[in-house]
Structure formats: C-alpha cells, structure tokens
C-alpha cells in the first residue's frame, strides 16, 4: 500500500519568503507528526496531530511555524518569513494510533534550503 | 528535555564483520524504546519497538537488546553487508506520548 507521501521533495527559496510543505499520511493512521533534521543535529520534534484533538505544538521553534491537518488526513507545515536557520530536512510521519509503542512510518522528507 | 545518546557517532566496518552500537536513555519513567534505520535518500524505517526490560528482538541479521533499569539498548548486526550502510537512530517517547526524542544516530558504513 501507499506510504507517507511528502511534497515537494526539494525546495530552494530566498530568505524572507513563505514556504508550505505537504504531508499525506498512510490511510487510516490517526496520528501525524512533523520532525526536522538540521545539519549535524538529530531529528527534532515539531508538532503532533492526533485525531480531532488539539495538536501538540510544543516543538515549534518560533511563531513563524504553523501547521494544520485538514479532515484528519493531509497536513501542511507553513514557515513564514523564512530564515537561513530554517534550512533542514523536514520529515512527516504517521502512526496507526497513539501510544509510545506505536512505530512511526516516515515519508521521504522535504529538503528545504534557504538562500 | 530528554537526553538520548548514541555511540559511536560513526562506524566503518568491512563486509562480514559483526558490529554493535549503543543507545542510552533516561532509566526513570520508561515507556518504550524505538530503533529506526535511515538509508541515504530514503525514509527512516522502523526496526524495533521495545517495551520490556530484558527484551530481545531480531529481524534477519539485526537484533536489539534492552536494559530499562540501567537505561541502555544495544543494536547488533551480524555479518554486516554493504546494504546495511545507513544511519541507525534510537528514539525515546516523551512522557508516554507517541512523540519521540531521537538520538543523533550512528552512521554505519560497510565496505565490500
């Protein structure tokens, strides 16, 4: 079956522009996560959606970052007024349910480069 | 902030060698320990989710052990092959939720 799909795979943009990253999770997965990996760093949690509950936004690094999940499926991560430190690989993952023992299924990521 | 440490940072072995690396995590309030493999230009792939102290899991030539009391897990690869070259990540759930804190990974290179 289809895995987690992310688009675009690569994005190069100028500092100050807004970008929007898309994630289409595995059908039926209620939990959706956004992570990013900056150069030399580990995967960093950004935001978590579970069903119709309010998202856990505790990992968002600034108010320039926002995300939404429409209809409990597709999610978009928006970065406004991009800065060079936003350059990273942004990964989306989904899992069948909540709970610490649920494996997460990742997309291929979006490599974002801010010039 | 949870502290999940992995060692070594990188490892270069020859085809056929067996190897292992370590993940250490907080020993209090244990929920689960995840291992993922991340090959270049691909998406991270779940290897194991371990929940019980003393647990040992195996997938082909890869196995993992868990010690929750002392806060570490070992990942073993027997008879490494070039296709095992990847970054191996461990992750620890945050406060029982399914959001994860990842270690920085061990980058494994297996030369033919």
CSV table of N, CA and C in Angstrom, one decimal, chain A residues 6 16 25 36 45 51-52 64 66 85 87 89 104 107:
chain,number,residue,atom,x,y,z
A,6,UNK,N,5.3,13.0,0.9
A,6,UNK,CA,5.6,14.4,1.1
A,6,UNK,C,6.0,15.1,-0.1
A,16,UNK,N,13.1,35.2,3.8
A,16,UNK,CA,12.0,36.1,3.9
A,16,UNK,C,10.8,35.6,3.2
A,25,UNK,N,-0.5,11.3,4.9
A,25,UNK,CA,-0.2,10.1,5.8
A,25,UNK,C,-0.8,8.9,5.2
A,36,UNK,N,12.1,17.7,12.1
A,36,UNK,CA,13.1,18.2,11.1
A,36,UNK,C,14.5,17.8,11.6
A,45,UNK,N,11.5,17.0,17.1
A,45,UNK,CA,10.1,17.0,17.0
A,45,UNK,C,9.5,18.5,16.9
A,51,UNK,N,-6.0,12.6,15.8
A,51,UNK,CA,-7.5,12.6,15.6
A,51,UNK,C,-8.0,14.0,15.6
A,52,UNK,N,-9.0,14.3,16.3
A,52,UNK,CA,-9.6,15.6,16.4
A,52,UNK,C,-9.1,16.5,17.5
A,64,UNK,N,6.8,31.7,13.6
A,64,UNK,CA,6.7,31.7,12.1
A,64,UNK,C,6.3,30.4,11.6
A,66,UNK,N,3.8,27.1,11.6
A,66,UNK,CA,2.4,26.7,11.9
A,66,UNK,C,2.1,25.5,11.0
A,85,UNK,N,18.4,29.7,9.1
A,85,UNK,CA,18.5,28.6,10.1
A,85,UNK,C,17.3,27.6,10.0
A,87,UNK,N,16.8,26.1,7.2
A,87,UNK,CA,17.3,25.1,6.3
A,87,UNK,C,17.4,23.7,7.0
A,89,UNK,N,16.1,19.2,6.7
A,89,UNK,CA,15.2,18.2,6.1
A,89,UNK,C,13.9,18.1,7.0
A,104,UNK,N,6.5,4.5,14.0
A,104,UNK,CA,6.1,5.6,13.1
A,104,UNK,C,6.6,5.3,11.7
A,107,UNK,N,7.8,9.6,5.8
A,107,UNK,CA,7.9,10.0,4.4
A,107,UNK,C,9.4,10.2,4.0
